[in-house]
Amino acid sequence: MARPVLILFVLVTVGALLAGCGSGEPESPFPERPAEIDVSTVDLCRALTAEEQAELGVEPGRARTGELSNGPTRICGWSNFDDGNGYGVQTIADGAVVAVGGEDTTVDVIDGYGVVLATVYGESAPLCNIYVDVSDAESIRVQVQATQGDAGGIPSFETVCGRARALTSKVLRNLAAVTP
């Protein structure tokens, strides 16, 4: 009888020690945010100025709402049918940290905000998603997709993600300026 009690005591003690080692929230992979952006109230179609829309060759953005597996989302999208690039800004009802560690993702920083870059569809229509850490509970996803190739063929992820990085800088600057 003493042996099962001893085994139980050892298991409980080791379990308690291990639980103590892992207590607390995991450390964020992102730096401290320059400012929080309240994605629940900001007009996403104000993410690009009229001048920036002209530079991209797009008309004013088209606002939509939708439902993701984690909750409601708001989207503003712009398309350039001449060069085949599509641009979008979307609210996500989770912090950007949930995108960390996914397939084909990289953690980085843009304009002081922690981001996760995620790429898909490289063989056909490269899409670069950038999840921006704008608050603990929500994030913004900035997207650029090349829907047609140029004379050189399908653009590389490096090219598409370069466009997405530039777009993300504009989005952060513009949305931070209109956030109360």
mmCIF file with all atom_site columns, N, CA, C and O in Angstrom, residues 88-141:
data_model
loop_
_atom_site.group_PDB
_atom_site.id
_atom_site.type_symbol
_atom_site.label_atom_id
_atom_site.label_alt_id
_atom_site.label_comp_id
_atom_site.label_asym_id
_atom_site.label_entity_id
_atom_site.label_seq_id
_atom_site.pdbx_PDB_ins_code
_atom_site.Cartn_x
_atom_site.Cartn_y
_atom_site.Cartn_z
_atom_site.occupancy
_atom_site.B_iso_or_equiv
_atom_site.pdbx_formal_charge
_atom_site.auth_seq_id
_atom_site.auth_comp_id
_atom_site.auth_asym_id
_atom_site.auth_atom_id
_atom_site.pdbx_PDB_model_num
ATOM 1   N N  . GLY A 1 88  ? -6.513  44.683 -50.185 1.00 0.00 ? 88  GLY A N  1
ATOM 2   C CA . GLY A 1 88  ? -7.581  44.612 -49.210 1.00 0.00 ? 88  GLY A CA 1
ATOM 3   C C  . GLY A 1 88  ? -7.089  44.874 -47.803 1.00 0.00 ? 88  GLY A C  1
ATOM 4   O O  . GLY A 1 88  ? -5.931  44.625 -47.473 1.00 0.00 ? 88  GLY A O  1
ATOM 5   N N  . VAL A 1 89  ? -8.004  45.385 -46.985 1.00 0.00 ? 89  VAL A N  1
ATOM 6   C CA . VAL A 1 89  ? -7.766  45.575 -45.558 1.00 0.00 ? 89  VAL A CA 1
ATOM 7   C C  . VAL A 1 89  ? -8.974  44.977 -44.856 1.00 0.00 ? 89  VAL A C  1
ATOM 8   O O  . VAL A 1 89  ? -10.116 45.260 -45.232 1.00 0.00 ? 89  VAL A O  1
ATOM 9   N N  . GLN A 1 90  ? -8.724  44.153 -43.850 1.00 0.00 ? 90  GLN A N  1
ATOM 10  C CA . GLN A 1 90  ? -9.793  43.400 -43.208 1.00 0.00 ? 90  GLN A CA 1
ATOM 11  C C  . GLN A 1 90  ? -9.572  43.332 -41.705 1.00 0.00 ? 90  GLN A C  1
ATOM 12  O O  . GLN A 1 90  ? -8.445  43.219 -41.238 1.00 0.00 ? 90  GLN A O  1
ATOM 13  N N  . THR A 1 91  ? -10.682 43.397 -40.949 1.00 0.00 ? 91  THR A N  1
ATOM 14  C CA . THR A 1 91  ? -10.590 43.210 -39.509 1.00 0.00 ? 91  THR A CA 1
ATOM 15  C C  . THR A 1 91  ? -10.637 41.725 -39.187 1.00 0.00 ? 91  THR A C  1
ATOM 16  O O  . THR A 1 91  ? -11.339 40.957 -39.849 1.00 0.00 ? 91  THR A O  1
ATOM 17  N N  . ILE A 1 92  ? -9.877  41.319 -38.194 1.00 0.00 ? 92  ILE A N  1
ATOM 18  C CA . ILE A 1 92  ? -9.849  39.939 -37.726 1.00 0.00 ? 92  ILE A CA 1
ATOM 19  C C  . ILE A 1 92  ? -10.139 39.973 -36.227 1.00 0.00 ? 92  ILE A C  1
ATOM 20  O O  . ILE A 1 92  ? -9.529  40.743 -35.488 1.00 0.00 ? 92  ILE A O  1
ATOM 21  N N  . ALA A 1 93  ? -11.053 39.128 -35.776 1.00 0.00 ? 93  ALA A N  1
ATOM 22  C CA . ALA A 1 93  ? -11.494 39.139 -34.378 1.00 0.00 ? 93  ALA A CA 1
ATOM 23  C C  . ALA A 1 93  ? -10.564 38.368 -33.449 1.00 0.00 ? 93  ALA A C  1
ATOM 24  O O  . ALA A 1 93  ? -10.990 37.859 -32.421 1.00 0.00 ? 93  ALA A O  1
ATOM 25  N N  . ASP A 1 94  ? -9.311  38.281 -33.788 1.00 0.00 ? 94  ASP A N  1
ATOM 26  C CA . ASP A 1 94  ? -8.270  37.683 -32.947 1.00 0.00 ? 94  ASP A CA 1
ATOM 27  C C  . ASP A 1 94  ? -7.035  38.551 -33.046 1.00 0.00 ? 94  ASP A C  1
ATOM 28  O O  . ASP A 1 94  ? -6.830  39.233 -34.060 1.00 0.00 ? 94  ASP A O  1
ATOM 29  N N  . GLY A 1 95  ? -6.185  38.486 -32.026 1.00 0.00 ? 95  GLY A N  1
ATOM 30  C CA . GLY A 1 95  ? -4.903  39.161 -32.108 1.00 0.00 ? 95  GLY A CA 1
ATOM 31  C C  . GLY A 1 95  ? -4.039  38.501 -33.179 1.00 0.00 ? 95  GLY A C  1
ATOM 32  O O  . GLY A 1 95  ? -4.227  37.330 -33.514 1.00 0.00 ? 95  GLY A O  1
ATOM 33  N N  . ALA A 1 96  ? -3.104  39.229 -33.729 1.00 0.00 ? 96  ALA A N  1
ATOM 34  C CA . ALA A 1 96  ? -2.231  38.710 -34.785 1.00 0.00 ? 96  ALA A CA 1
ATOM 35  C C  . ALA A 1 96  ? -1.402  37.526 -34.317 1.00 0.00 ? 96  ALA A C  1
ATOM 36  O O  . ALA A 1 96  ? -0.941  36.734 -35.130 1.00 0.00 ? 96  ALA A O  1
ATOM 37  N N  . VAL A 1 97  ? -1.239  37.385 -33.019 1.00 0.00 ? 97  VAL A N  1
ATOM 38  C CA . VAL A 1 97  ? -0.422  36.303 -32.477 1.00 0.00 ? 97  VAL A CA 1
ATOM 39  C C  . VAL A 1 97  ? -0.956  34.929 -32.888 1.00 0.00 ? 97  VAL A C  1
ATOM 40  O O  . VAL A 1 97  ? -0.182  33.976 -32.976 1.00 0.00 ? 97  VAL A O  1
ATOM 41  N N  . VAL A 1 98  ? -2.257  34.807 -33.196 1.00 0.00 ? 98  VAL A N  1
ATOM 42  C CA . VAL A 1 98  ? -2.799  33.507 -33.590 1.00 0.00 ? 98  VAL A CA 1
ATOM 43  C C  . VAL A 1 98  ? -2.256  33.051 -34.943 1.00 0.00 ? 98  VAL A C  1
ATOM 44  O O  . VAL A 1 98  ? -2.289  31.866 -35.255 1.00 0.00 ? 98  VAL A O  1
ATOM 45  N N  . ALA A 1 99  ? -1.738  33.972 -35.755 1.00 0.00 ? 99  ALA A N  1
ATOM 46  C CA . ALA A 1 99  ? -1.175  33.609 -37.052 1.00 0.00 ? 99  ALA A CA 1
ATOM 47  C C  . ALA A 1 99  ? 0.273   33.149 -36.949 1.00 0.00 ? 99  ALA A C  1
ATOM 48  O O  . ALA A 1 99  ? 0.824   32.589 -37.899 1.00 0.00 ? 99  ALA A O  1
ATOM 49  N N  . VAL A 1 100 ? 0.908   33.367 -35.802 1.00 0.00 ? 100 VAL A N  1
ATOM 50  C CA . VAL A 1 100 ? 2.314   32.985 -35.621 1.00 0.00 ? 100 VAL A CA 1
ATOM 51  C C  . VAL A 1 100 ? 2.439   31.467 -35.690 1.00 0.00 ? 100 VAL A C  1
ATOM 52  O O  . VAL A 1 100 ? 1.653   30.735 -35.105 1.00 0.00 ? 100 VAL A O  1
ATOM 53  N N  . GLY A 1 101 ? 3.421   31.004 -36.439 1.00 0.00 ? 101 GLY A N  1
ATOM 54  C CA . GLY A 1 101 ? 3.702   29.576 -36.504 1.00 0.00 ? 101 GLY A CA 1
ATOM 55  C C  . GLY A 1 101 ? 2.925   28.829 -37.563 1.00 0.00 ? 101 GLY A C  1
ATOM 56  O O  . GLY A 1 101 ? 3.091   27.625 -37.724 1.00 0.00 ? 101 GLY A O  1
ATOM 57  N N  . GLY A 1 102 ? 2.081   29.512 -38.311 1.00 0.00 ? 102 GLY A N  1
ATOM 58  C CA . GLY A 1 102 ? 1.354   28.865 -39.388 1.00 0.00 ? 102 GLY A CA 1
ATOM 59  C C  . GLY A 1 102 ? 2.294   28.522 -40.533 1.00 0.00 ? 102 GLY A C  1
ATOM 60  O O  . GLY A 1 102 ? 3.435   28.993 -40.602 1.00 0.00 ? 102 GLY A O  1
ATOM 61  N N  . GLU A 1 103 ? 1.796   27.722 -41.456 1.00 0.00 ? 103 GLU A N  1
ATOM 62  C CA . GLU A 1 103 ? 2.590   27.325 -42.614 1.00 0.00 ? 103 GLU A CA 1
ATOM 63  C C  . GLU A 1 103 ? 2.924   28.553 -43.461 1.00 0.00 ? 103 GLU A C  1
ATOM 64  O O  . GLU A 1 103 ? 2.068   29.406 -43.705 1.00 0.00 ? 103 GLU A O  1
ATOM 65  N N  . ASP A 1 104 ? 4.160   28.642 -43.919 1.00 0.00 ? 104 ASP A N  1
ATOM 66  C CA . ASP A 1 104 ? 4.638   29.741 -44.753 1.00 0.00 ? 104 ASP A CA 1
ATOM 67  C C  . ASP A 1 104 ? 4.410   31.111 -44.125 1.00 0.00 ? 104 ASP A C  1
ATOM 68  O O  . ASP A 1 104 ? 3.952   32.053 -44.779 1.00 0.00 ? 104 ASP A O  1
ATOM 69  N N  . THR A 1 105 ? 4.724   31.240 -42.818 1.00 0.00 ? 105 THR A N  1
ATOM 70  C CA . THR A 1 105 ? 4.600   32.522 -42.131 1.00 0.00 ? 105 THR A CA 1
ATOM 71  C C  . THR A 1 105 ? 5.954   32.981 -41.619 1.00 0.00 ? 105 THR A C  1
ATOM 72  O O  . THR A 1 105 ? 6.842   32.181 -41.357 1.00 0.00 ? 105 THR A O  1
ATOM 73  N N  . THR A 1 106 ? 6.056   34.294 -41.473 1.00 0.00 ? 106 THR A N  1
ATOM 74  C CA . THR A 1 106 ? 7.256   34.925 -40.941 1.00 0.00 ? 106 THR A CA 1
ATOM 75  C C  . THR A 1 106 ? 6.834   36.065 -40.023 1.00 0.00 ? 106 THR A C  1
ATOM 76  O O  . THR A 1 106 ? 5.949   36.844 -40.389 1.00 0.00 ? 106 THR A O  1
ATOM 77  N N  . VAL A 1 107 ? 7.449   36.166 -38.864 1.00 0.00 ? 107 VAL A N  1
ATOM 78  C CA . VAL A 1 107 ? 7.190   37.279 -37.945 1.00 0.00 ? 107 VAL A CA 1
ATOM 79  C C  . VAL A 1 107 ? 8.164   38.401 -38.277 1.00 0.00 ? 107 VAL A C  1
ATOM 80  O O  . VAL A 1 107 ? 9.347   38.164 -38.509 1.00 0.00 ? 107 VAL A O  1
ATOM 81  N N  . ASP A 1 108 ? 7.650   39.623 -38.316 1.00 0.00 ? 108 ASP A N  1
ATOM 82  C CA . ASP A 1 108 ? 8.476   40.773 -38.667 1.00 0.00 ? 108 ASP A CA 1
ATOM 83  C C  . ASP A 1 108 ? 7.900   42.024 -38.001 1.00 0.00 ? 108 ASP A C  1
ATOM 84  O O  . ASP A 1 108 ? 6.966   41.935 -37.210 1.00 0.00 ? 108 ASP A O  1
ATOM 85  N N  . VAL A 1 109 ? 8.436   43.174 -38.345 1.00 0.00 ? 109 VAL A N  1
ATOM 86  C CA . VAL A 1 109 ? 7.965   44.463 -37.823 1.00 0.00 ? 109 VAL A CA 1
ATOM 87  C C  . VAL A 1 109 ? 7.836   45.424 -38.994 1.00 0.00 ? 109 VAL A C  1
ATOM 88  O O  . VAL A 1 109 ? 8.726   45.506 -39.840 1.00 0.00 ? 109 VAL A O  1
ATOM 89  N N  . ILE A 1 110 ? 6.702   46.136 -39.044 1.00 0.00 ? 110 ILE A N  1
ATOM 90  C CA . ILE A 1 110 ? 6.505   47.192 -40.039 1.00 0.00 ? 110 ILE A CA 1
ATOM 91  C C  . ILE A 1 110 ? 6.060   48.438 -39.287 1.00 0.00 ? 110 ILE A C  1
ATOM 92  O O  . ILE A 1 110 ? 5.041   48.413 -38.581 1.00 0.00 ? 110 ILE A O  1
ATOM 93  N N  . ASP A 1 111 ? 6.829   49.499 -39.430 1.00 0.00 ? 111 ASP A N  1
ATOM 94  C CA . ASP A 1 111 ? 6.519   50.787 -38.789 1.00 0.00 ? 111 ASP A CA 1
ATOM 95  C C  . ASP A 1 111 ? 6.273   50.648 -37.288 1.00 0.00 ? 111 ASP A C  1
ATOM 96  O O  . ASP A 1 111 ? 5.401   51.311 -36.724 1.00 0.00 ? 111 ASP A O  1
ATOM 97  N N  . GLY A 1 112 ? 7.010   49.776 -36.639 1.00 0.00 ? 112 GLY A N  1
ATOM 98  C CA . GLY A 1 112 ? 6.913   49.605 -35.197 1.00 0.00 ? 112 GLY A CA 1
ATOM 99  C C  . GLY A 1 112 ? 5.880   48.587 -34.752 1.00 0.00 ? 112 GLY A C  1
ATOM 100 O O  . GLY A 1 112 ? 5.843   48.217 -33.580 1.00 0.00 ? 112 GLY A O  1
ATOM 101 N N  . TYR A 1 113 ? 5.030   48.109 -35.633 1.00 0.00 ? 113 TYR A N  1
ATOM 102 C CA . TYR A 1 113 ? 4.006   47.116 -35.299 1.00 0.00 ? 113 TYR A CA 1
ATOM 103 C C  . TYR A 1 113 ? 4.512   45.718 -35.636 1.00 0.00 ? 113 TYR A C  1
ATOM 104 O O  . TYR A 1 113 ? 5.091   45.504 -36.707 1.00 0.00 ? 113 TYR A O  1
ATOM 105 N N  . GLY A 1 114 ? 4.237   44.779 -34.736 1.00 0.00 ? 114 GLY A N  1
ATOM 106 C CA . GLY A 1 114 ? 4.540   43.389 -35.025 1.00 0.00 ? 114 GLY A CA 1
ATOM 107 C C  . GLY A 1 114 ? 3.581   42.881 -36.087 1.00 0.00 ? 114 GLY A C  1
ATOM 108 O O  . GLY A 1 114 ? 2.400   43.229 -36.088 1.00 0.00 ? 114 GLY A O  1
ATOM 109 N N  . VAL A 1 115 ? 4.102   42.092 -37.014 1.00 0.00 ? 115 VAL A N  1
ATOM 110 C CA . VAL A 1 115 ? 3.294   41.547 -38.097 1.00 0.00 ? 115 VAL A CA 1
ATOM 111 C C  . VAL A 1 115 ? 3.653   40.088 -38.337 1.00 0.00 ? 115 VAL A C  1
ATOM 112 O O  . VAL A 1 115 ? 4.748   39.638 -37.997 1.00 0.00 ? 115 VAL A O  1
ATOM 113 N N  . VAL A 1 116 ? 2.718   39.392 -38.942 1.00 0.00 ? 116 VAL A N  1
ATOM 114 C CA . VAL A 1 116 ? 2.962   38.033 -39.426 1.00 0.00 ? 116 VAL A CA 1
ATOM 115 C C  . VAL A 1 116 ? 2.668   38.040 -40.918 1.00 0.00 ? 116 VAL A C  1
ATOM 116 O O  . VAL A 1 116 ? 1.561   38.394 -41.336 1.00 0.00 ? 116 VAL A O  1
ATOM 117 N N  . LEU A 1 117 ? 3.669   37.697 -41.726 1.00 0.00 ? 117 LEU A N  1
ATOM 118 C CA . LEU A 1 117 ? 3.484   37.591 -43.169 1.00 0.00 ? 117 LEU A CA 1
ATOM 119 C C  . LEU A 1 117 ? 3.148   36.148 -43.486 1.00 0.00 ? 117 LEU A C  1
ATOM 120 O O  . LEU A 1 117 ? 3.837   35.228 -43.030 1.00 0.00 ? 117 LEU A O  1
ATOM 121 N N  . ALA A 1 118 ? 2.103   35.937 -44.273 1.00 0.00 ? 118 ALA A N  1
ATOM 122 C CA . ALA A 1 118 ? 1.686   34.600 -44.684 1.00 0.00 ? 118 ALA A CA 1
ATOM 123 C C  . ALA A 1 118 ? 1.470   34.610 -46.193 1.00 0.00 ? 118 ALA A C  1
ATOM 124 O O  . ALA A 1 118 ? 0.845   35.531 -46.726 1.00 0.00 ? 118 ALA A O  1
ATOM 125 N N  . THR A 1 119 ? 1.982   33.605 -46.872 1.00 0.00 ? 119 THR A N  1
ATOM 126 C CA . THR A 1 119 ? 1.880   33.552 -48.329 1.00 0.00 ? 119 THR A CA 1
ATOM 127 C C  . THR A 1 119 ? 1.177   32.269 -48.782 1.00 0.00 ? 119 THR A C  1
ATOM 128 O O  . THR A 1 119 ? 1.336   31.215 -48.166 1.00 0.00 ? 119 THR A O  1
ATOM 129 N N  . VAL A 1 120 ? 0.416   32.397 -49.875 1.00 0.00 ? 120 VAL A N  1
ATOM 130 C CA . VAL A 1 120 ? -0.261  31.252 -50.496 1.00 0.00 ? 120 VAL A CA 1
ATOM 131 C C  . VAL A 1 120 ? -0.400  31.489 -51.999 1.00 0.00 ? 120 VAL A C  1
ATOM 132 O O  . VAL A 1 120 ? -0.265  32.615 -52.468 1.00 0.00 ? 120 VAL A O  1
ATOM 133 N N  . TYR A 1 121 ? -0.693  30.451 -52.720 1.00 0.00 ? 121 TYR A N  1
ATOM 134 C CA . TYR A 1 121 ? -0.988  30.461 -54.165 1.00 0.00 ? 121 TYR A CA 1
ATOM 135 C C  . TYR A 1 121 ? 0.180   30.942 -55.020 1.00 0.00 ? 121 TYR A C  1
ATOM 136 O O  . TYR A 1 121 ? -0.023  31.602 -56.035 1.00 0.00 ? 121 TYR A O  1
ATOM 137 N N  . GLY A 1 122 ? 1.384   30.594 -54.659 1.00 0.00 ? 122 GLY A N  1
ATOM 138 C CA . GLY A 1 122 ? 2.566   31.060 -55.375 1.00 0.00 ? 122 GLY A CA 1
ATOM 139 C C  . GLY A 1 122 ? 2.650   30.628 -56.819 1.00 0.00 ? 122 GLY A C  1
ATOM 140 O O  . GLY A 1 122 ? 3.227   31.321 -57.645 1.00 0.00 ? 122 GLY A O  1
ATOM 141 N N  . GLU A 1 123 ? 2.064   29.503 -57.169 1.00 0.00 ? 123 GLU A N  1
ATOM 142 C CA . GLU A 1 123 ? 2.157   28.998 -58.535 1.00 0.00 ? 123 GLU A CA 1
ATOM 143 C C  . GLU A 1 123 ? 1.151   29.645 -59.485 1.00 0.00 ? 123 GLU A C  1
ATOM 144 O O  . GLU A 1 123 ? 1.327   29.585 -60.692 1.00 0.00 ? 123 GLU A O  1
ATOM 145 N N  . SER A 1 124 ? 0.092   30.243 -58.929 1.00 0.00 ? 124 SER A N  1
ATOM 146 C CA . SER A 1 124 ? -0.962  30.749 -59.808 1.00 0.00 ? 124 SER A CA 1
ATOM 147 C C  . SER A 1 124 ? -1.260  32.233 -59.621 1.00 0.00 ? 124 SER A C  1
ATOM 148 O O  . SER A 1 124 ? -1.248  32.991 -60.589 1.00 0.00 ? 124 SER A O  1
ATOM 149 N N  . ALA A 1 125 ? -1.565  32.637 -58.412 1.00 0.00 ? 125 ALA A N  1
ATOM 150 C CA . ALA A 1 125 ? -1.933  34.030 -58.126 1.00 0.00 ? 125 ALA A CA 1
ATOM 151 C C  . ALA A 1 125 ? -1.401  34.371 -56.743 1.00 0.00 ? 125 ALA A C  1
ATOM 152 O O  . ALA A 1 125 ? -2.127  34.325 -55.754 1.00 0.00 ? 125 ALA A O  1
ATOM 153 N N  . PRO A 1 126 ? -0.108  34.694 -56.648 1.00 0.00 ? 126 PRO A N  1
ATOM 154 C CA . PRO A 1 126 ? 0.515   34.911 -55.336 1.00 0.00 ? 126 PRO A CA 1
ATOM 155 C C  . PRO A 1 126 ? -0.258  35.900 -54.461 1.00 0.00 ? 126 PRO A C  1
ATOM 156 O O  . PRO A 1 126 ? -0.635  36.977 -54.909 1.00 0.00 ? 126 PRO A O  1
ATOM 157 N N  . LEU A 1 127 ? -0.495  35.469 -53.220 1.00 0.00 ? 127 LEU A N  1
ATOM 158 C CA . LEU A 1 127 ? -1.212  36.286 -52.243 1.00 0.00 ? 127 LEU A CA 1
ATOM 159 C C  . LEU A 1 127 ? -0.328  36.444 -51.019 1.00 0.00 ? 127 LEU A C  1
ATOM 160 O O  . LEU A 1 127 ? 0.169   35.460 -50.471 1.00 0.00 ? 127 LEU A O  1
ATOM 161 N N  . CYS A 1 128 ? -0.132  37.694 -50.604 1.00 0.00 ? 128 CYS A N  1
ATOM 162 C CA . CYS A 1 128 ? 0.621   37.980 -49.392 1.00 0.00 ? 128 CYS A CA 1
ATOM 163 C C  . CYS A 1 128 ? -0.337  38.606 -48.386 1.00 0.00 ? 128 CYS A C  1
ATOM 164 O O  . CYS A 1 128 ? -0.941  39.651 -48.651 1.00 0.00 ? 128 CYS A O  1
ATOM 165 N N  . ASN A 1 129 ? -0.527  37.922 -47.261 1.00 0.00 ? 129 ASN A N  1
ATOM 166 C CA . ASN A 1 129 ? -1.339  38.407 -46.152 1.00 0.00 ? 129 ASN A CA 1
ATOM 167 C C  . ASN A 1 129 ? -0.408  38.932 -45.073 1.00 0.00 ? 129 ASN A C  1
ATOM 168 O O  . ASN A 1 129 ? 0.561   38.252 -44.727 1.00 0.00 ? 129 ASN A O  1
ATOM 169 N N  . ILE A 1 130 ? -0.704  40.094 -44.536 1.00 0.00 ? 130 ILE A N  1
ATOM 170 C CA . ILE A 1 130 ? 0.065   40.627 -43.423 1.00 0.00 ? 130 ILE A CA 1
ATOM 171 C C  . ILE A 1 130 ? -0.903  40.881 -42.278 1.00 0.00 ? 130 ILE A C  1
ATOM 172 O O  . ILE A 1 130 ? -1.796  41.723 -42.384 1.00 0.00 ? 130 ILE A O  1
ATOM 173 N N  . TYR A 1 131 ? -0.742  40.105 -41.202 1.00 0.00 ? 131 TYR A N  1
ATOM 174 C CA . TYR A 1 131 ? -1.555  40.253 -40.002 1.00 0.00 ? 131 TYR A CA 1
ATOM 175 C C  . TYR A 1 131 ? -0.845  41.236 -39.087 1.00 0.00 ? 131 TYR A C  1
ATOM 176 O O  . TYR A 1 131 ? 0.292   40.987 -38.679 1.00 0.00 ? 131 TYR A O  1
ATOM 177 N N  . VAL A 1 132 ? -1.499  42.345 -38.769 1.00 0.00 ? 132 VAL A N  1
ATOM 178 C CA . VAL A 1 132 ? -0.875  43.422 -38.004 1.00 0.00 ? 132 VAL A CA 1
ATOM 179 C C  . VAL A 1 132 ? -1.385  43.406 -36.574 1.00 0.00 ? 132 VAL A C  1
ATOM 180 O O  . VAL A 1 132 ? -2.597  43.414 -36.328 1.00 0.00 ? 132 VAL A O  1
ATOM 181 N N  . ASP A 1 133 ? -0.465  43.420 -35.626 1.00 0.00 ? 133 ASP A N  1
ATOM 182 C CA . ASP A 1 133 ? -0.769  43.433 -34.196 1.00 0.00 ? 133 ASP A CA 1
ATOM 183 C C  . ASP A 1 133 ? -1.156  44.850 -33.777 1.00 0.00 ? 133 ASP A C  1
ATOM 184 O O  . ASP A 1 133 ? -0.304  45.637 -33.377 1.00 0.00 ? 133 ASP A O  1
ATOM 185 N N  . VAL A 1 134 ? -2.461  45.180 -33.893 1.00 0.00 ? 134 VAL A N  1
ATOM 186 C CA . VAL A 1 134 ? -2.927  46.519 -33.538 1.00 0.00 ? 134 VAL A CA 1
ATOM 187 C C  . VAL A 1 134 ? -3.577  46.575 -32.162 1.00 0.00 ? 134 VAL A C  1
ATOM 188 O O  . VAL A 1 134 ? -3.780  47.664 -31.625 1.00 0.00 ? 134 VAL A O  1
ATOM 189 N N  . SER A 1 135 ? -3.942  45.413 -31.591 1.00 0.00 ? 135 SER A N  1
ATOM 190 C CA . SER A 1 135 ? -4.469  45.342 -30.232 1.00 0.00 ? 135 SER A CA 1
ATOM 191 C C  . SER A 1 135 ? -4.384  43.891 -29.769 1.00 0.00 ? 135 SER A C  1
ATOM 192 O O  . SER A 1 135 ? -4.107  42.997 -30.567 1.00 0.00 ? 135 SER A O  1
ATOM 193 N N  . ASP A 1 136 ? -4.614  43.668 -28.469 1.00 0.00 ? 136 ASP A N  1
ATOM 194 C CA . ASP A 1 136 ? -4.547  42.309 -27.947 1.00 0.00 ? 136 ASP A CA 1
ATOM 195 C C  . ASP A 1 136 ? -5.660  41.419 -28.485 1.00 0.00 ? 136 ASP A C  1
ATOM 196 O O  . ASP A 1 136 ? -5.462  40.228 -28.694 1.00 0.00 ? 136 ASP A O  1
ATOM 197 N N  . ALA A 1 137 ? -6.831  41.999 -28.708 1.00 0.00 ? 137 ALA A N  1
ATOM 198 C CA . ALA A 1 137 ? -7.999  41.199 -29.048 1.00 0.00 ? 137 ALA A CA 1
ATOM 199 C C  . ALA A 1 137 ? -8.332  41.163 -30.538 1.00 0.00 ? 137 ALA A C  1
ATOM 200 O O  . ALA A 1 137 ? -9.088  40.310 -30.972 1.00 0.00 ? 137 ALA A O  1
ATOM 201 N N  . GLU A 1 138 ? -7.788  42.090 -31.321 1.00 0.00 ? 138 GLU A N  1
ATOM 202 C CA . GLU A 1 138 ? -8.119  42.162 -32.739 1.00 0.00 ? 138 GLU A CA 1
ATOM 203 C C  . GLU A 1 138 ? -6.872  42.471 -33.553 1.00 0.00 ? 138 GLU A C  1
ATOM 204 O O  . GLU A 1 138 ? -5.878  42.957 -33.034 1.00 0.00 ? 138 GLU A O  1
ATOM 205 N N  . SER A 1 139 ? -6.975  42.194 -34.845 1.00 0.00 ? 139 SER A N  1
ATOM 206 C CA . SER A 1 139 ? -5.870  42.523 -35.744 1.00 0.00 ? 139 SER A CA 1
ATOM 207 C C  . SER A 1 139 ? -6.438  43.003 -37.069 1.00 0.00 ? 139 SER A C  1
ATOM 208 O O  . SER A 1 139 ? -7.635  42.941 -37.319 1.00 0.00 ? 139 SER A O  1
ATOM 209 N N  . ILE A 1 140 ? -5.549  43.500 -37.895 1.00 0.00 ? 140 ILE A N  1
ATOM 210 C CA . ILE A 1 140 ? -5.890  43.904 -39.251 1.00 0.00 ? 140 ILE A CA 1
ATOM 211 C C  . ILE A 1 140 ? -5.115  42.979 -40.184 1.00 0.00 ? 140 ILE A C  1
ATOM 212 O O  . ILE A 1 140 ? -3.935  42.718 -39.973 1.00 0.00 ? 140 ILE A O  1
ATOM 213 N N  . ARG A 1 141 ? -5.804  42.506 -41.210 1.00 0.00 ? 141 ARG A N  1
ATOM 214 C CA . ARG A 1 141 ? -5.114  41.732 -42.254 1.00 0.00 ? 141 ARG A CA 1
ATOM 215 C C  . ARG A 1 141 ? -5.059  42.605 -43.499 1.00 0.00 ? 141 ARG A C  1
ATOM 216 O O  . ARG A 1 141 ? -6.084  43.056 -44.006 1.00 0.00 ? 141 ARG A O  1
#
